mmCIF file of C-alpha atoms in Angstrom:
data_model
loop_
_atom_site.group_PDB
_atom_site.id
_atom_site.type_symbol
_atom_site.label_atom_id
_atom_site.label_comp_id
_atom_site.label_asym_id
_atom_site.label_seq_id
_atom_site.Cartn_x
_atom_site.Cartn_y
_atom_site.Cartn_z
ATOM 1 C CA MET A 369 -38.106 -8.029 -6.525
ATOM 2 C CA ALA A 370 -37.285 -11.218 -4.406
ATOM 3 C CA LYS A 371 -39.674 -13.969 -3.820
ATOM 4 C CA ARG A 372 -40.711 -15.338 -0.639
ATOM 5 C CA SER A 373 -40.681 -19.266 -0.463
ATOM 6 C CA GLY A 374 -43.402 -21.294 0.965
ATOM 7 C CA SER A 375 -44.580 -22.023 3.976
ATOM 8 C CA TYR A 376 -42.257 -24.271 6.076
ATOM 9 C CA LYS A 377 -44.359 -25.344 8.794
ATOM 10 C CA LYS A 378 -45.425 -28.325 7.178
ATOM 11 C CA TYR A 379 -41.725 -29.506 7.230
ATOM 12 C CA LEU A 380 -41.205 -28.983 10.841
ATOM 13 C CA GLU A 381 -44.124 -31.087 11.598
ATOM 14 C CA ASP A 382 -43.363 -33.953 9.334
ATOM 15 C CA GLY A 383 -39.590 -33.993 10.929
ATOM 16 C CA THR A 384 -36.919 -31.808 10.636
ATOM 17 C CA GLU A 385 -34.430 -34.586 10.249
ATOM 18 C CA ARG A 386 -35.278 -34.433 6.635
ATOM 19 C CA ILE A 387 -34.519 -30.793 6.210
ATOM 20 C CA PRO A 388 -30.994 -30.027 6.008
ATOM 21 C CA LYS A 389 -29.214 -28.418 9.091
ATOM 22 C CA ARG A 390 -28.340 -25.101 6.959
ATOM 23 C CA THR A 391 -31.817 -24.511 6.102
ATOM 24 C CA ARG A 392 -32.883 -24.831 9.426
ATOM 25 C CA ASN A 393 -30.597 -22.236 10.595
ATOM 26 C CA ARG A 394 -31.802 -19.990 7.773
ATOM 27 C CA TRP A 395 -35.088 -20.280 8.672
ATOM 28 C CA LYS A 396 -34.837 -19.660 12.421
ATOM 29 C CA LEU A 397 -32.531 -16.566 11.377
ATOM 30 C CA ALA A 398 -35.340 -15.245 9.518
ATOM 31 C CA LYS A 399 -37.876 -15.869 12.170
ATOM 32 C CA ARG A 400 -35.648 -14.099 14.620
ATOM 33 C CA ARG A 401 -35.605 -11.040 12.217
ATOM 34 C CA LYS A 402 -39.297 -10.937 11.549
ATOM 35 C CA GLU A 403 -40.078 -10.865 15.223
ATOM 36 C CA ALA A 404 -37.306 -8.344 15.962
ATOM 37 C CA VAL A 405 -38.630 -5.827 13.240
ATOM 38 C CA PRO A 406 -42.340 -6.004 12.725
ATOM 39 C CA ASN A 407 -43.904 -5.020 9.717
ATOM 40 C CA GLU A 408 -47.929 -3.628 10.274
ATOM 41 C CA GLU A 409 -48.230 -4.247 6.694
ATOM 42 C CA ASN A 410 -47.514 -8.059 6.446
ATOM 43 C CA ASN A 411 -50.490 -9.779 7.786
ATOM 44 C CA GLU A 412 -49.383 -12.952 7.055
ATOM 45 C CA ASP A 413 -49.648 -15.590 9.882
ATOM 46 C CA ASP A 414 -47.489 -18.340 8.045
ATOM 47 C CA ASP A 415 -43.652 -18.020 8.471
ATOM 48 C CA SER A 416 -41.544 -17.631 5.284
ATOM 49 C CA LEU A 417 -38.079 -17.266 4.147
ATOM 50 C CA GLN A 418 -37.346 -14.362 1.588
ATOM 51 C CA ASN A 419 -34.135 -15.097 -0.684
ATOM 52 C CA VAL A 420 -32.330 -11.942 -0.816
ATOM 53 C CA PRO A 421 -29.743 -12.097 -3.750
ATOM 54 C CA TRP A 422 -26.464 -10.639 -2.883
ATOM 55 C CA VAL A 423 -24.414 -8.382 -5.349
ATOM 56 C CA PHE A 424 -20.377 -7.844 -4.741
ATOM 57 C CA ILE A 425 -19.126 -5.258 -7.023
ATOM 58 C CA GLN A 426 -14.806 -5.508 -7.654
ATOM 59 C CA ASN A 427 -12.810 -2.260 -8.975
ATOM 60 C CA THR A 428 -11.246 -4.519 -11.705
ATOM 61 C CA TYR A 429 -8.068 -2.104 -12.329
ATOM 62 C CA ALA A 430 -7.858 -1.301 -8.418
ATOM 63 C CA ASN A 431 -4.190 -2.626 -8.803
ATOM 64 C CA PHE A 432 -3.167 -0.206 -11.791
ATOM 65 C CA PRO A 433 -0.740 1.509 -12.142
ATOM 66 C CA PHE A 434 1.743 -0.791 -10.633
ATOM 67 C CA GLN A 435 4.333 0.653 -8.642
ATOM 68 C CA SER A 436 6.944 -1.260 -9.863
ATOM 69 C CA TRP A 437 8.325 -4.652 -11.302
ATOM 70 C CA GLU A 438 11.300 -6.937 -11.595
ATOM 71 C CA LEU A 439 12.144 -10.262 -13.619
ATOM 72 C CA LYS A 440 15.235 -12.001 -12.114
ATOM 73 C CA PRO A 441 16.626 -14.970 -13.056
ATOM 74 C CA GLN A 442 16.868 -17.996 -10.468
ATOM 75 C CA GLY A 443 18.708 -20.309 -12.244
ATOM 76 C CA GLN A 444 18.719 -22.460 -15.289
ATOM 77 C CA ASP A 445 14.930 -22.040 -16.558
ATOM 78 C CA THR A 446 13.591 -20.342 -13.245
ATOM 79 C CA ALA A 447 12.810 -16.603 -12.754
ATOM 80 C CA VAL A 448 10.837 -14.749 -10.467
ATOM 81 C CA PHE A 449 8.554 -12.136 -11.497
ATOM 82 C CA THR A 450 7.626 -9.419 -9.102
ATOM 83 C CA ILE A 451 4.441 -6.801 -9.185
ATOM 84 C CA ASN A 452 4.529 -4.511 -6.828
ATOM 85 C CA GLY A 453 0.117 -3.315 -7.636
ATOM 86 C CA ALA A 454 -1.523 -0.505 -6.094
ATOM 87 C CA CYS A 455 -2.967 -2.825 -3.581
ATOM 88 C CA ILE A 456 -1.133 -5.930 -3.026
ATOM 89 C CA ASN A 457 2.679 -7.011 -3.865
ATOM 90 C CA ILE A 458 3.030 -10.307 -5.445
ATOM 91 C CA SER A 459 5.603 -12.603 -7.084
ATOM 92 C CA ILE A 460 5.313 -15.280 -9.398
ATOM 93 C CA ILE A 461 7.698 -18.215 -9.543
ATOM 94 C CA VAL A 462 8.321 -19.574 -13.193
ATOM 95 C CA GLN A 463 10.305 -22.759 -13.568
ATOM 96 C CA GLY A 464 9.921 -24.584 -17.204
ATOM 97 C CA HIS A 465 6.354 -24.126 -18.153
ATOM 98 C CA LYS A 466 4.693 -24.161 -14.761
ATOM 99 C CA CYS A 467 4.056 -21.157 -12.669
ATOM 100 C CA MET A 468 3.338 -20.532 -8.713
ATOM 101 C CA LEU A 469 2.417 -17.813 -6.889
ATOM 102 C CA GLN A 470 3.823 -16.250 -3.530
ATOM 103 C CA THR A 471 2.120 -13.628 -1.695
ATOM 104 C CA GLN A 472 2.209 -12.808 2.091
ATOM 105 C CA GLY A 473 -0.662 -11.896 4.413
ATOM 106 C CA GLU A 474 -3.709 -12.862 1.643
ATOM 107 C CA LYS A 475 -5.396 -15.511 3.310
ATOM 108 C CA CYS A 476 -7.865 -15.341 0.279
ATOM 109 C CA LEU A 477 -5.432 -16.949 -1.637
ATOM 110 C CA SER A 478 -4.295 -20.230 0.202
ATOM 111 C CA HIS A 479 -6.246 -22.550 -1.826
ATOM 112 C CA PHE A 480 -3.657 -22.151 -4.789
ATOM 113 C CA VAL A 481 -0.514 -19.966 -3.326
ATOM 114 C CA GLY A 482 2.400 -22.426 -3.444
ATOM 115 C CA LYS A 483 0.705 -24.358 -6.286
ATOM 116 C CA TRP A 484 2.466 -25.014 -9.573
ATOM 117 C CA MET A 485 0.233 -24.541 -12.382
ATOM 118 C CA SER A 486 0.067 -23.329 -16.111
ATOM 119 C CA SER A 487 0.262 -19.370 -16.863
ATOM 120 C CA THR A 488 -3.286 -19.710 -18.076
ATOM 121 C CA GLU A 489 -4.815 -21.555 -15.057
ATOM 122 C CA LEU A 490 -2.853 -19.082 -12.641
ATOM 123 C CA GLN A 491 -4.392 -16.381 -14.315
ATOM 124 C CA ARG A 492 -7.672 -17.494 -14.510
ATOM 125 C CA ALA A 493 -7.357 -18.810 -10.653
ATOM 126 C CA MET A 494 -5.902 -14.997 -9.726
ATOM 127 C CA GLN A 495 -8.895 -13.145 -11.850
ATOM 128 C CA ASP A 496 -11.461 -15.502 -9.877
ATOM 129 C CA THR A 497 -10.414 -14.522 -6.403
ATOM 130 C CA GLY A 498 -9.882 -10.822 -7.284
ATOM 131 C CA ILE A 499 -6.690 -10.603 -7.895
ATOM 132 C CA ASN A 500 -6.157 -8.127 -11.065
ATOM 133 C CA ILE A 501 -3.184 -7.609 -12.391
ATOM 134 C CA PHE A 502 -3.860 -8.471 -15.694
ATOM 135 C CA VAL A 503 -4.991 -6.039 -18.898
ATOM 136 C CA ASN A 504 -7.602 -6.360 -21.257
ATOM 137 C CA GLU A 505 -8.863 -5.010 -24.182
ATOM 138 C CA PHE A 506 -10.712 -2.487 -21.589
ATOM 139 C CA THR A 507 -7.835 -1.736 -19.562
ATOM 140 C CA GLU A 508 -6.325 1.561 -21.829
ATOM 141 C CA ASN A 509 -10.154 2.973 -21.263
ATOM 142 C CA TYR A 510 -9.460 3.213 -17.303
ATOM 143 C CA ILE A 511 -5.932 3.401 -16.853
ATOM 144 C CA THR A 512 -3.568 6.380 -18.199
ATOM 145 C CA THR A 513 -0.449 4.564 -20.153
ATOM 146 C CA TYR A 514 2.518 6.432 -21.749
ATOM 147 C CA GLY A 515 1.421 5.552 -24.899
ATOM 148 C CA LYS A 516 4.282 3.358 -26.091
ATOM 149 C CA ASP A 517 4.694 1.868 -29.621
ATOM 150 C CA PRO A 518 2.686 -1.472 -29.088
ATOM 151 C CA LEU A 519 5.209 -3.366 -31.542
ATOM 152 C CA SER A 520 8.210 -2.048 -30.079
ATOM 153 C CA GLU A 521 6.874 -3.232 -26.422
ATOM 154 C CA HIS A 522 5.688 -6.592 -27.756
ATOM 155 C CA SER A 523 9.219 -7.046 -28.958
ATOM 156 C CA ALA A 524 10.759 -6.118 -25.731
ATOM 157 C CA TYR A 525 8.735 -8.797 -24.044
ATOM 158 C CA GLU A 526 9.890 -11.217 -26.522
ATOM 159 C CA GLN A 527 13.725 -10.474 -26.200
ATOM 160 C CA MET A 528 13.305 -10.439 -22.225
ATOM 161 C CA ALA A 529 12.006 -13.640 -22.264
ATOM 162 C CA LEU A 530 14.643 -15.277 -24.420
ATOM 163 C CA PHE A 531 17.200 -13.859 -21.726
ATOM 164 C CA SER A 532 15.260 -13.923 -18.662
ATOM 165 C CA SER A 533 17.401 -17.215 -17.373
ATOM 166 C CA THR A 534 20.755 -14.984 -17.077
ATOM 167 C CA CYS A 535 19.444 -11.164 -17.049
ATOM 168 C CA ALA A 536 17.504 -9.463 -14.519
ATOM 169 C CA PHE A 537 15.273 -6.563 -15.587
ATOM 170 C CA SER A 538 13.216 -3.866 -13.828
ATOM 171 C CA TRP A 539 11.228 -0.821 -14.040
ATOM 172 C CA SER A 540 12.308 2.607 -14.587
ATOM 173 C CA ARG A 541 11.593 6.052 -13.710
ATOM 174 C CA TRP A 542 12.592 7.220 -17.130
ATOM 175 C CA ASN A 543 10.325 4.955 -19.255
ATOM 176 C CA ALA A 544 8.098 7.650 -18.514
ATOM 177 C CA GLN A 545 10.262 10.608 -20.127
ATOM 178 C CA CYS A 546 11.816 8.867 -22.944
ATOM 179 C CA GLY A 547 8.801 9.800 -25.582
ATOM 180 C CA PRO A 548 6.206 7.097 -26.747
ATOM 181 C CA GLU A 549 8.930 5.772 -29.520
ATOM 182 C CA HIS A 550 11.135 4.486 -27.237
ATOM 183 C CA LEU A 551 11.555 2.275 -23.733
ATOM 184 C CA VAL A 552 13.537 2.590 -21.190
ATOM 185 C CA MET A 553 14.274 -0.335 -18.175
ATOM 186 C CA GLN A 554 17.108 -1.243 -15.944
ATOM 187 C CA VAL A 555 19.075 -4.636 -16.806
ATOM 188 C CA CYS A 556 21.893 -6.218 -15.721
ATOM 189 C CA GLU A 557 23.635 -10.048 -15.971
ATOM 190 C CA HIS A 558 22.560 -11.819 -12.723
ATOM 191 C CA LEU A 559 23.557 -15.446 -12.501
ATOM 192 C CA SER A 560 22.742 -16.163 -8.592
ATOM 193 C CA SER A 561 19.651 -16.518 -7.163
ATOM 194 C CA GLY A 562 20.360 -13.631 -4.406
ATOM 195 C CA PRO A 563 18.693 -10.057 -4.561
ATOM 196 C CA VAL A 564 20.515 -8.198 -7.527
ATOM 197 C CA PRO A 565 23.309 -5.296 -6.239
ATOM 198 C CA LYS A 566 22.145 -2.124 -6.680
ATOM 199 C CA ASP A 567 25.267 -0.890 -8.506
ATOM 200 C CA HIS A 568 24.813 -3.962 -11.090
ATOM 201 C CA TRP A 569 22.184 -2.303 -12.925
ATOM 202 C CA CYS A 570 22.512 -0.139 -16.263
ATOM 203 C CA LEU A 571 20.004 1.761 -18.176
ATOM 204 C CA TYR A 572 18.950 0.591 -21.797
ATOM 205 C CA LEU A 573 16.929 2.603 -24.229
ATOM 206 C CA LEU A 574 15.133 0.488 -26.866
ATOM 207 C CA GLY A 575 13.635 1.636 -29.992
ATOM 208 C CA ALA A 576 11.916 0.506 -33.216
ATOM 209 C CA GLN A 577 15.334 1.083 -35.125
ATOM 210 C CA ARG A 578 18.122 0.755 -32.545
ATOM 211 C CA SER A 579 18.958 0.001 -29.016
ATOM 212 C CA GLN A 580 21.495 1.294 -26.592
ATOM 213 C CA LYS A 581 23.246 1.729 -23.221
ATOM 214 C CA LEU A 582 21.995 4.719 -21.511
ATOM 215 C CA ARG A 583 24.991 6.763 -19.811
ATOM 216 C CA ILE A 584 22.522 8.341 -16.968
ATOM 217 C CA SER A 585 21.749 6.027 -13.886
ATOM 218 C CA GLU A 586 18.528 5.768 -12.498
ATOM 219 C CA SER A 587 19.594 8.177 -9.642
ATOM 220 C CA SER A 588 20.268 11.021 -12.541
ATOM 221 C CA GLU A 589 18.699 14.340 -12.053
ATOM 222 C CA THR A 590 17.588 14.676 -15.410
ATOM 223 C CA PHE A 591 16.682 12.181 -18.459
ATOM 224 C CA SER A 592 19.425 11.958 -21.396
ATOM 225 C CA SER A 593 19.323 9.787 -24.341
ATOM 226 C CA ASP A 594 23.257 10.020 -24.545
ATOM 227 C CA HIS A 595 24.682 6.405 -25.169
ATOM 228 C CA TYR A 596 27.285 5.317 -22.527
ATOM 229 C CA PRO A 597 31.030 5.777 -23.712
ATOM 230 C CA GLY A 598 32.587 2.874 -25.700
ATOM 231 C CA THR A 599 29.411 1.133 -26.091
ATOM 232 C CA GLU A 600 28.018 0.541 -29.620
ATOM 233 C CA PHE A 601 24.196 0.937 -31.161
ATOM 234 C CA HIS A 602 22.579 -2.389 -32.166
ATOM 235 C CA SER A 603 19.168 -3.162 -34.215
ATOM 236 C CA THR A 604 18.023 -5.540 -31.557
ATOM 237 C CA PHE A 605 18.150 -5.310 -27.571
ATOM 238 C CA ILE A 606 19.214 -8.976 -27.450
ATOM 239 C CA HIS A 607 22.226 -7.783 -29.611
ATOM 240 C CA MET A 608 22.692 -4.717 -27.237
ATOM 241 C CA LEU A 609 22.791 -7.330 -24.141
ATOM 242 C CA GLN A 610 25.121 -10.031 -25.634
ATOM 243 C CA ASP A 611 28.090 -7.083 -25.717
ATOM 244 C CA HIS A 612 27.987 -6.818 -22.247
ATOM 245 C CA MET A 613 27.112 -10.437 -20.829
ATOM 246 C CA SER A 614 29.852 -12.997 -20.013
ATOM 247 C CA ALA A 615 30.590 -16.269 -21.737
ATOM 248 C CA GLU A 616 28.899 -18.159 -19.100
ATOM 249 C CA GLY A 617 25.697 -16.068 -19.327
ATOM 250 C CA ILE A 618 25.504 -16.379 -22.839
ATOM 251 C CA THR A 619 25.951 -20.099 -23.136
ATOM 252 C CA GLN A 620 23.077 -20.128 -20.276
ATOM 253 C CA THR A 621 20.934 -18.417 -22.477
ATOM 254 C CA ARG A 622 21.434 -20.369 -25.666
ATOM 255 C CA ALA A 623 20.626 -23.584 -23.359
ATOM 256 C CA THR A 624 16.943 -22.127 -22.243
ATOM 257 C CA HIS A 625 14.196 -24.230 -23.052
ATOM 258 C CA TYR A 626 11.548 -22.861 -25.325
ATOM 259 C CA LEU A 627 8.586 -23.852 -23.022
ATOM 260 C CA PHE A 628 10.137 -21.224 -20.112
ATOM 261 C CA VAL A 629 10.502 -18.614 -22.516
ATOM 262 C CA ASP A 630 7.132 -19.010 -23.690
ATOM 263 C CA THR A 631 5.667 -18.969 -20.432
ATOM 264 C CA VAL A 632 7.801 -15.823 -19.152
ATOM 265 C CA GLN A 633 6.634 -13.989 -22.280
ATOM 266 C CA SER A 634 2.883 -14.795 -21.850
ATOM 267 C CA LEU A 635 3.317 -13.292 -18.393
ATOM 268 C CA LEU A 636 4.596 -10.124 -19.727
ATOM 269 C CA CYS A 637 2.289 -9.601 -22.351
ATOM 270 C CA ALA A 638 -0.446 -10.559 -19.862
ATOM 271 C CA THR A 639 0.602 -7.572 -17.387
ATOM 272 C CA ARG A 640 2.296 -5.132 -19.771
ATOM 273 C CA PRO A 641 4.656 -3.723 -17.126
ATOM 274 C CA LEU A 642 6.513 -1.420 -19.373
ATOM 275 C CA ILE A 643 3.282 0.730 -20.035
ATOM 276 C CA TYR A 644 1.378 0.011 -16.815
ATOM 277 C CA ALA A 645 3.988 1.000 -14.237
#
């Protein structure tokens, strides 16, 4: 039960200049409410202010599952990570070891949108504002996932981060149909800062034992694990990618700074788009 504060008449008699304006306004509002709604059971003559606690309830997992996602390079040690959530679409620019949030139409985020900060600081600022796109140990209890192998999933994030300066990665609808032992995503080399042409995307199948380029496309009618004609199987995803990259792309990848790789990987592991989209 909320407690009542003591009478404030004596403060008004002593002089209101000592009382903060905000407090005086609250007292006046409380008095008007009391006069507008008489309380027969309340026989107190003194005006009093009732402190009422306010509770804000937030749906932590409102943005799950994600509708789609994309990790696109913007030059050396620069990339844009975009997530289209159930309630909000956001883009995080990664440059070196710093991150910057970009979004439209969200005035409540104006205090940190467009400001560079570390990955940890950005995650904390977004969560404090109510933008929850980051997973925790309880997320799987509330959101249905594809039940992917966690070792394969996190290995994929590591390898995606290594090539995120030169390769674009994106959501694929076939990831939900390839089974728990495999992952499917769209990938292509992308050395410019513009959007990725739709006909440049290729599908890749990742597993614990091998990775391969798929014959099907995102618009195919049914899923098939048949590999693309003329391509080989590889034990790791990055070796699979190198088979289809230009010399310029490989050189740029090898020059990627480790802090940029670490920052991209931390965002991927914090959002886990391969099982929550």
